[in-house]
Amino acid sequence: MPERTLCNCRILIVEDEFMLADEMKLELDEAGAVVLGPVGTVEDALAMARSEQRIDGAILDVNLGGEAAYPVADVLIARGVPLVFTTGYDGTSLPDRFKAVARCEKPTTIRLITQAIGRVLHE
């Protein structure tokens, strides 16, 4: 099971929907991950993406309170951090530079998101 490969992986959760962020945190905790966040704004996500010494992977909601989280994705990608977008938008709405980023379209399940981050961490 991919989620078992998350043991001791430091995963950043960037999600502005509290209930979804909390469920993700619980699922990742259960899988043995070390959860960073969750954070729900672009500003807080940028601060964490820049200041955390080690981030093994990230789950990033594309739309944070009406603001695109692309600057956060750019920082994470520049650091070599694998990430998964969660979004209600289809892939054609993402900027071309993010076409190769793994994506879970909402509505989705927490288990699918957890499996997706497991896959990108160990590709």
PDB file of N, CA and C in Angstrom, residues 18-103:
ATOM      1  N   PHE A  18     -10.965  23.701   6.233  1.00  0.00           N
ATOM      2  CA  PHE A  18     -10.509  23.135   7.501  1.00  0.00           C
ATOM      3  C   PHE A  18     -10.798  21.651   7.623  1.00  0.00           C
ATOM      4  N   MET A  19     -12.030  21.244   7.324  1.00  0.00           N
ATOM      5  CA  MET A  19     -12.398  19.829   7.505  1.00  0.00           C
ATOM      6  C   MET A  19     -11.558  18.920   6.614  1.00  0.00           C
ATOM      7  N   LEU A  20     -11.353  19.315   5.376  1.00  0.00           N
ATOM      8  CA  LEU A  20     -10.543  18.524   4.452  1.00  0.00           C
ATOM      9  C   LEU A  20      -9.090  18.469   4.930  1.00  0.00           C
ATOM     10  N   ALA A  21      -8.558  19.612   5.350  1.00  0.00           N
ATOM     11  CA  ALA A  21      -7.182  19.650   5.853  1.00  0.00           C
ATOM     12  C   ALA A  21      -7.025  18.755   7.080  1.00  0.00           C
ATOM     13  N   ASP A  22      -8.002  18.801   7.971  1.00  0.00           N
ATOM     14  CA  ASP A  22      -7.954  17.988   9.183  1.00  0.00           C
ATOM     15  C   ASP A  22      -8.023  16.501   8.850  1.00  0.00           C
ATOM     16  N   GLU A  23      -8.887  16.127   7.915  1.00  0.00           N
ATOM     17  CA  GLU A  23      -8.973  14.716   7.506  1.00  0.00           C
ATOM     18  C   GLU A  23      -7.674  14.250   6.868  1.00  0.00           C
ATOM     19  N   MET A  24      -7.058  15.106   6.032  1.00  0.00           N
ATOM     20  CA  MET A  24      -5.781  14.754   5.417  1.00  0.00           C
ATOM     21  C   MET A  24      -4.717  14.548   6.489  1.00  0.00           C
ATOM     22  N   LYS A  25      -4.688  15.450   7.454  1.00  0.00           N
ATOM     23  CA  LYS A  25      -3.707  15.339   8.528  1.00  0.00           C
ATOM     24  C   LYS A  25      -3.872  14.021   9.279  1.00  0.00           C
ATOM     25  N   LEU A  26      -5.107  13.679   9.614  1.00  0.00           N
ATOM     26  CA  LEU A  26      -5.357  12.426  10.328  1.00  0.00           C
ATOM     27  C   LEU A  26      -4.909  11.213   9.515  1.00  0.00           C
ATOM     28  N   GLU A  27      -5.237  11.203   8.237  1.00  0.00           N
ATOM     29  CA  GLU A  27      -4.861  10.078   7.367  1.00  0.00           C
ATOM     30  C   GLU A  27      -3.341   9.966   7.230  1.00  0.00           C
ATOM     31  N   LEU A  28      -2.676  11.102   7.065  1.00  0.00           N
ATOM     32  CA  LEU A  28      -1.216  11.085   6.937  1.00  0.00           C
ATOM     33  C   LEU A  28      -0.545  10.689   8.257  1.00  0.00           C
ATOM     34  N   ASP A  29      -1.087  11.193   9.374  1.00  0.00           N
ATOM     35  CA  ASP A  29      -0.576  10.772  10.685  1.00  0.00           C
ATOM     36  C   ASP A  29      -0.671   9.253  10.819  1.00  0.00           C
ATOM     37  N   GLU A  30      -1.824   8.724  10.433  1.00  0.00           N
ATOM     38  CA  GLU A  30      -2.051   7.280  10.519  1.00  0.00           C
ATOM     39  C   GLU A  30      -1.077   6.500   9.639  1.00  0.00           C
ATOM     40  N   ALA A  31      -0.667   7.097   8.532  1.00  0.00           N
ATOM     41  CA  ALA A  31       0.274   6.451   7.620  1.00  0.00           C
ATOM     42  C   ALA A  31       1.722   6.617   8.085  1.00  0.00           C
ATOM     43  N   GLY A  32       1.916   7.330   9.200  1.00  0.00           N
ATOM     44  CA  GLY A  32       3.257   7.485   9.744  1.00  0.00           C
ATOM     45  C   GLY A  32       4.004   8.716   9.289  1.00  0.00           C
ATOM     46  N   ALA A  33       3.346   9.585   8.522  1.00  0.00           N
ATOM     47  CA  ALA A  33       4.002  10.798   8.043  1.00  0.00           C
ATOM     48  C   ALA A  33       4.124  11.824   9.160  1.00  0.00           C
ATOM     49  N   VAL A  34       5.046  12.741   8.984  1.00  0.00           N
ATOM     50  CA  VAL A  34       5.178  13.905   9.851  1.00  0.00           C
ATOM     51  C   VAL A  34       4.506  15.046   9.084  1.00  0.00           C
ATOM     52  N   VAL A  35       3.395  15.540   9.610  1.00  0.00           N
ATOM     53  CA  VAL A  35       2.611  16.542   8.889  1.00  0.00           C
ATOM     54  C   VAL A  35       3.091  17.946   9.240  1.00  0.00           C
ATOM     55  N   LEU A  36       3.356  18.717   8.201  1.00  0.00           N
ATOM     56  CA  LEU A  36       3.698  20.127   8.339  1.00  0.00           C
ATOM     57  C   LEU A  36       2.445  20.918   7.996  1.00  0.00           C
ATOM     58  N   GLY A  37       2.008  21.774   8.881  1.00  0.00           N
ATOM     59  CA  GLY A  37       0.758  22.487   8.683  1.00  0.00           C
ATOM     60  C   GLY A  37      -0.360  21.719   9.343  1.00  0.00           C
ATOM     61  N   PRO A  38      -1.534  21.811   8.799  1.00  0.00           N
ATOM     62  CA  PRO A  38      -1.876  22.434   7.528  1.00  0.00           C
ATOM     63  C   PRO A  38      -1.890  23.963   7.610  1.00  0.00           C
ATOM     64  N   VAL A  39      -1.635  24.579   6.466  1.00  0.00           N
ATOM     65  CA  VAL A  39      -1.746  26.021   6.320  1.00  0.00           C
ATOM     66  C   VAL A  39      -2.788  26.302   5.236  1.00  0.00           C
ATOM     67  N   GLY A  40      -3.467  27.443   5.367  1.00  0.00           N
ATOM     68  CA  GLY A  40      -4.594  27.706   4.478  1.00  0.00           C
ATOM     69  C   GLY A  40      -4.525  28.971   3.658  1.00  0.00           C
ATOM     70  N   THR A  41      -3.375  29.659   3.682  1.00  0.00           N
ATOM     71  CA  THR A  41      -3.240  30.862   2.863  1.00  0.00           C
ATOM     72  C   THR A  41      -1.951  30.789   2.055  1.00  0.00           C
ATOM     73  N   VAL A  42      -1.923  31.519   0.959  1.00  0.00           N
ATOM     74  CA  VAL A  42      -0.710  31.559   0.135  1.00  0.00           C
ATOM     75  C   VAL A  42       0.445  32.131   0.964  1.00  0.00           C
ATOM     76  N   GLU A  43       0.180  33.183   1.718  1.00  0.00           N
ATOM     77  CA  GLU A  43       1.222  33.809   2.529  1.00  0.00           C
ATOM     78  C   GLU A  43       1.830  32.827   3.530  1.00  0.00           C
ATOM     79  N   ASP A  44       0.983  32.112   4.269  1.00  0.00           N
ATOM     80  CA  ASP A  44       1.485  31.147   5.250  1.00  0.00           C
ATOM     81  C   ASP A  44       2.195  29.977   4.570  1.00  0.00           C
ATOM     82  N   ALA A  45       1.669  29.551   3.438  1.00  0.00           N
ATOM     83  CA  ALA A  45       2.287  28.438   2.706  1.00  0.00           C
ATOM     84  C   ALA A  45       3.662  28.831   2.172  1.00  0.00           C
ATOM     85  N   LEU A  46       3.764  30.051   1.649  1.00  0.00           N
ATOM     86  CA  LEU A  46       5.069  30.519   1.169  1.00  0.00           C
ATOM     87  C   LEU A  46       6.076  30.588   2.309  1.00  0.00           C
ATOM     88  N   ALA A  47       5.643  31.105   3.444  1.00  0.00           N
ATOM     89  CA  ALA A  47       6.539  31.196   4.601  1.00  0.00           C
ATOM     90  C   ALA A  47       7.043  29.812   4.998  1.00  0.00           C
ATOM     91  N   MET A  48       6.145  28.851   5.042  1.00  0.00           N
ATOM     92  CA  MET A  48       6.540  27.501   5.446  1.00  0.00           C
ATOM     93  C   MET A  48       7.408  26.851   4.359  1.00  0.00           C
ATOM     94  N   ALA A  49       7.035  27.023   3.101  1.00  0.00           N
ATOM     95  CA  ALA A  49       7.804  26.426   2.001  1.00  0.00           C
ATOM     96  C   ALA A  49       9.232  26.964   1.966  1.00  0.00           C
ATOM     97  N   ARG A  50       9.405  28.193   2.385  1.00  0.00           N
ATOM     98  CA  ARG A  50      10.745  28.807   2.379  1.00  0.00           C
ATOM     99  C   ARG A  50      11.539  28.509   3.651  1.00  0.00           C
ATOM    100  N   SER A  51      10.839  28.333   4.775  1.00  0.00           N
ATOM    101  CA  SER A  51      11.557  28.237   6.049  1.00  0.00           C
ATOM    102  C   SER A  51      11.803  26.814   6.535  1.00  0.00           C
ATOM    103  N   GLU A  52      10.938  25.871   6.167  1.00  0.00           N
ATOM    104  CA  GLU A  52      11.128  24.489   6.636  1.00  0.00           C
ATOM    105  C   GLU A  52      12.401  23.929   6.018  1.00  0.00           C
ATOM    106  N   GLN A  53      13.246  23.390   6.865  1.00  0.00           N
ATOM    107  CA  GLN A  53      14.513  22.855   6.379  1.00  0.00           C
ATOM    108  C   GLN A  53      14.299  21.630   5.487  1.00  0.00           C
ATOM    109  N   ARG A  54      13.361  20.782   5.873  1.00  0.00           N
ATOM    110  CA  ARG A  54      13.128  19.555   5.098  1.00  0.00           C
ATOM    111  C   ARG A  54      11.634  19.381   4.847  1.00  0.00           C
ATOM    112  N   ILE A  55      11.280  19.316   3.575  1.00  0.00           N
ATOM    113  CA  ILE A  55       9.928  18.975   3.142  1.00  0.00           C
ATOM    114  C   ILE A  55      10.100  17.862   2.112  1.00  0.00           C
ATOM    115  N   ASP A  56       9.532  16.699   2.405  1.00  0.00           N
ATOM    116  CA  ASP A  56       9.674  15.566   1.490  1.00  0.00           C
ATOM    117  C   ASP A  56       8.622  15.572   0.393  1.00  0.00           C
ATOM    118  N   GLY A  57       7.465  16.154   0.673  1.00  0.00           N
ATOM    119  CA  GLY A  57       6.380  16.201  -0.298  1.00  0.00           C
ATOM    120  C   GLY A  57       5.333  17.191   0.159  1.00  0.00           C
ATOM    121  N   ALA A  58       4.444  17.570  -0.768  1.00  0.00           N
ATOM    122  CA  ALA A  58       3.413  18.549  -0.423  1.00  0.00           C
ATOM    123  C   ALA A  58       2.109  18.218  -1.134  1.00  0.00           C
ATOM    124  N   ILE A  59       1.027  18.497  -0.426  1.00  0.00           N
ATOM    125  CA  ILE A  59      -0.317  18.412  -0.992  1.00  0.00           C
ATOM    126  C   ILE A  59      -0.822  19.843  -1.023  1.00  0.00           C
ATOM    127  N   LEU A  60      -1.107  20.325  -2.217  1.00  0.00           N
ATOM    128  CA  LEU A  60      -1.356  21.751  -2.411  1.00  0.00           C
ATOM    129  C   LEU A  60      -2.682  21.993  -3.117  1.00  0.00           C
ATOM    130  N   ASP A  61      -3.613  22.636  -2.412  1.00  0.00           N
ATOM    131  CA  ASP A  61      -4.867  23.070  -3.027  1.00  0.00           C
ATOM    132  C   ASP A  61      -4.530  24.229  -3.955  1.00  0.00           C
ATOM    133  N   VAL A  62      -5.005  24.182  -5.180  1.00  0.00           N
ATOM    134  CA  VAL A  62      -4.693  25.212  -6.166  1.00  0.00           C
ATOM    135  C   VAL A  62      -5.329  26.553  -5.807  1.00  0.00           C
ATOM    136  N   ASN A  63      -6.519  26.525  -5.244  1.00  0.00           N
ATOM    137  CA  ASN A  63      -7.248  27.751  -4.936  1.00  0.00           C
ATOM    138  C   ASN A  63      -7.359  27.917  -3.426  1.00  0.00           C
ATOM    139  N   LEU A  64      -6.677  28.910  -2.902  1.00  0.00           N
ATOM    140  CA  LEU A  64      -6.691  29.178  -1.465  1.00  0.00           C
ATOM    141  C   LEU A  64      -7.425  30.494  -1.212  1.00  0.00           C
ATOM    142  N   GLY A  65      -8.683  30.393  -0.856  1.00  0.00           N
ATOM    143  CA  GLY A  65      -9.470  31.588  -0.582  1.00  0.00           C
ATOM    144  C   GLY A  65      -9.562  32.525  -1.765  1.00  0.00           C
ATOM    145  N   GLY A  66      -9.625  31.964  -2.965  1.00  0.00           N
ATOM    146  CA  GLY A  66      -9.723  32.775  -4.173  1.00  0.00           C
ATOM    147  C   GLY A  66      -8.380  33.197  -4.746  1.00  0.00           C
ATOM    148  N   GLU A  67      -7.300  32.836  -4.095  1.00  0.00           N
ATOM    149  CA  GLU A  67      -5.960  33.185  -4.565  1.00  0.00           C
ATOM    150  C   GLU A  67      -5.259  31.930  -5.078  1.00  0.00           C
ATOM    151  N   ALA A  68      -4.669  32.026  -6.260  1.00  0.00           N
ATOM    152  CA  ALA A  68      -3.954  30.887  -6.840  1.00  0.00           C
ATOM    153  C   ALA A  68      -2.697  30.587  -6.036  1.00  0.00           C
ATOM    154  N   ALA A  69      -2.472  29.316  -5.779  1.00  0.00           N
ATOM    155  CA  ALA A  69      -1.322  28.885  -4.986  1.00  0.00           C
ATOM    156  C   ALA A  69      -0.091  28.597  -5.844  1.00  0.00           C
ATOM    157  N   TYR A  70      -0.074  29.086  -7.068  1.00  0.00           N
ATOM    158  CA  TYR A  70       1.046  28.806  -7.970  1.00  0.00           C
ATOM    159  C   TYR A  70       2.394  29.294  -7.449  1.00  0.00           C
ATOM    160  N   PRO A  71       2.474  30.451  -6.763  1.00  0.00           N
ATOM    161  CA  PRO A  71       3.777  30.849  -6.224  1.00  0.00           C
ATOM    162  C   PRO A  71       4.335  29.826  -5.221  1.00  0.00           C
ATOM    163  N   VAL A  72       3.458  29.195  -4.466  1.00  0.00           N
ATOM    164  CA  VAL A  72       3.885  28.166  -3.514  1.00  0.00           C
ATOM    165  C   VAL A  72       4.429  26.963  -4.284  1.00  0.00           C
ATOM    166  N   ALA A  73       3.710  26.556  -5.308  1.00  0.00           N
ATOM    167  CA  ALA A  73       4.165  25.428  -6.132  1.00  0.00           C
ATOM    168  C   ALA A  73       5.525  25.740  -6.754  1.00  0.00           C
ATOM    169  N   ASP A  74       5.716  26.962  -7.223  1.00  0.00           N
ATOM    170  CA  ASP A  74       7.005  27.340  -7.820  1.00  0.00           C
ATOM    171  C   ASP A  74       8.148  27.193  -6.818  1.00  0.00           C
ATOM    172  N   VAL A  75       7.939  27.650  -5.576  1.00  0.00           N
ATOM    173  CA  VAL A  75       8.970  27.537  -4.542  1.00  0.00           C
ATOM    174  C   VAL A  75       9.264  26.070  -4.247  1.00  0.00           C
ATOM    175  N   LEU A  76       8.214  25.277  -4.095  1.00  0.00           N
ATOM    176  CA  LEU A  76       8.407  23.858  -3.788  1.00  0.00           C
ATOM    177  C   LEU A  76       9.125  23.133  -4.919  1.00  0.00           C
ATOM    178  N   ILE A  77       8.721  23.391  -6.140  1.00  0.00           N
ATOM    179  CA  ILE A  77       9.367  22.744  -7.287  1.00  0.00           C
ATOM    180  C   ILE A  77      10.833  23.162  -7.378  1.00  0.00           C
ATOM    181  N   ALA A  78      11.113  24.443  -7.145  1.00  0.00           N
ATOM    182  CA  ALA A  78      12.503  24.922  -7.173  1.00  0.00           C
ATOM    183  C   ALA A  78      13.350  24.214  -6.116  1.00  0.00           C
ATOM    184  N   ARG A  79      12.714  23.827  -5.003  1.00  0.00           N
ATOM    185  CA  ARG A  79      13.413  23.099  -3.944  1.00  0.00           C
ATOM    186  C   ARG A  79      13.484  21.600  -4.230  1.00  0.00           C
ATOM    187  N   GLY A  80      12.852  21.153  -5.302  1.00  0.00           N
ATOM    188  CA  GLY A  80      12.860  19.727  -5.633  1.00  0.00           C
ATOM    189  C   GLY A  80      11.857  18.914  -4.840  1.00  0.00           C
ATOM    190  N   VAL A  81      10.829  19.585  -4.294  1.00  0.00           N
ATOM    191  CA  VAL A  81       9.815  18.900  -3.488  1.00  0.00           C
ATOM    192  C   VAL A  81       8.714  18.368  -4.403  1.00  0.00           C
ATOM    193  N   PRO A  82       8.485  17.047  -4.400  1.00  0.00           N
ATOM    194  CA  PRO A  82       7.377  16.499  -5.178  1.00  0.00           C
ATOM    195  C   PRO A  82       6.048  16.947  -4.572  1.00  0.00           C
ATOM    196  N   LEU A  83       5.073  17.216  -5.424  1.00  0.00           N
ATOM    197  CA  LEU A  83       3.797  17.684  -4.905  1.00  0.00           C
ATOM    198  C   LEU A  83       2.635  17.133  -5.687  1.00  0.00           C
ATOM    199  N   VAL A  84       1.480  17.213  -5.038  1.00  0.00           N
ATOM    200  CA  VAL A  84       0.208  16.825  -5.637  1.00  0.00           C
ATOM    201  C   VAL A  84      -0.723  18.018  -5.505  1.00  0.00           C
ATOM    202  N   PHE A  85      -1.305  18.421  -6.618  1.00  0.00           N
ATOM    203  CA  PHE A  85      -2.346  19.449  -6.579  1.00  0.00           C
ATOM    204  C   PHE A  85      -3.682  18.794  -6.254  1.00  0.00           C
ATOM    205  N   THR A  86      -4.469  19.443  -5.417  1.00  0.00           N
ATOM    206  CA  THR A  86      -5.873  19.083  -5.269  1.00  0.00           C
ATOM    207  C   THR A  86      -6.643  20.268  -5.827  1.00  0.00           C
ATOM    208  N   THR A  87      -7.605  19.994  -6.684  1.00  0.00           N
ATOM    209  CA  THR A  87      -8.290  21.090  -7.355  1.00  0.00           C
ATOM    210  C   THR A  87      -9.643  20.663  -7.892  1.00  0.00           C
ATOM    211  N   GLY A  88     -10.516  21.615  -7.960  1.00  0.00           N
ATOM    212  CA  GLY A  88     -11.802  21.396  -8.603  1.00  0.00           C
ATOM    213  C   GLY A  88     -11.737  21.714 -10.087  1.00  0.00           C
ATOM    214  N   TYR A  89     -10.599  22.218 -10.534  1.00  0.00           N
ATOM    215  CA  TYR A  89     -10.406  22.573 -11.942  1.00  0.00           C
ATOM    216  C   TYR A  89      -9.826  21.395 -12.707  1.00  0.00           C
ATOM    217  N   ASP A  90     -10.094  21.337 -13.998  1.00  0.00           N
ATOM    218  CA  ASP A  90      -9.482  20.275 -14.793  1.00  0.00           C
ATOM    219  C   ASP A  90      -8.063  20.701 -15.176  1.00  0.00           C
ATOM    220  N   GLY A  91      -7.320  19.772 -15.712  1.00  0.00           N
ATOM    221  CA  GLY A  91      -5.916  20.008 -16.033  1.00  0.00           C
ATOM    222  C   GLY A  91      -5.672  21.107 -17.040  1.00  0.00           C
ATOM    223  N   THR A  92      -6.643  21.399 -17.898  1.00  0.00           N
ATOM    224  CA  THR A  92      -6.442  22.427 -18.915  1.00  0.00           C
ATOM    225  C   THR A  92      -6.401  23.831 -18.323  1.00  0.00           C
ATOM    226  N   SER A  93      -6.876  23.997 -17.094  1.00  0.00           N
ATOM    227  CA  SER A  93      -6.873  25.325 -16.479  1.00  0.00           C
ATOM    228  C   SER A  93      -5.556  25.642 -15.769  1.00  0.00           C
ATOM    229  N   LEU A  94      -4.681  24.648 -15.630  1.00  0.00           N
ATOM    230  CA  LEU A  94      -3.393  24.874 -14.984  1.00  0.00           C
ATOM    231  C   LEU A  94      -2.410  25.499 -15.968  1.00  0.00           C
ATOM    232  N   PRO A  95      -1.543  26.383 -15.497  1.00  0.00           N
ATOM    233  CA  PRO A  95      -0.486  26.903 -16.367  1.00  0.00           C
ATOM    234  C   PRO A  95       0.369  25.754 -16.909  1.00  0.00           C
ATOM    235  N   ASP A  96       0.892  25.927 -18.099  1.00  0.00           N
ATOM    236  CA  ASP A  96       1.669  24.871 -18.758  1.00  0.00           C
ATOM    237  C   ASP A  96       2.806  24.344 -17.896  1.00  0.00           C
ATOM    238  N   ARG A  97       3.414  25.198 -17.092  1.00  0.00           N
ATOM    239  CA  ARG A  97       4.562  24.753 -16.294  1.00  0.00           C
ATOM    240  C   ARG A  97       4.188  23.715 -15.240  1.00  0.00           C
ATOM    241  N   PHE A  98       2.887  23.550 -14.990  1.00  0.00           N
ATOM    242  CA  PHE A  98       2.434  22.574 -13.994  1.00  0.00           C
ATOM    243  C   PHE A  98       1.753  21.353 -14.610  1.00  0.00           C
ATOM    244  N   LYS A  99       1.811  21.203 -15.898  1.00  0.00           N
ATOM    245  CA  LYS A  99       1.113  20.091 -16.555  1.00  0.00           C
ATOM    246  C   LYS A  99       1.593  18.727 -16.075  1.00  0.00           C
ATOM    247  N   ALA A 100       2.853  18.623 -15.664  1.00  0.00           N
ATOM    248  CA  ALA A 100       3.400  17.333 -15.228  1.00  0.00           C
ATOM    249  C   ALA A 100       3.157  17.055 -13.736  1.00  0.00           C
ATOM    250  N   VAL A 101       2.603  18.026 -13.014  1.00  0.00           N
ATOM    251  CA  VAL A 101       2.360  17.842 -11.583  1.00  0.00           C
ATOM    252  C   VAL A 101       1.155  16.920 -11.387  1.00  0.00           C
ATOM    253  N   ALA A 102       1.307  15.954 -10.494  1.00  0.00           N
ATOM    254  CA  ALA A 102       0.203  15.040 -10.177  1.00  0.00           C
ATOM    255  C   ALA A 102      -0.977  15.848  -9.651  1.00  0.00           C
ATOM    256  N   ARG A 103      -2.193  15.361  -9.966  1.00  0.00           N
ATOM    257  CA  ARG A 103      -3.387  16.126  -9.620  1.00  0.00           C
ATOM    258  C   ARG A 103      -4.486  15.189  -9.167  1.00  0.00           C
TER     259      ARG A 103
END
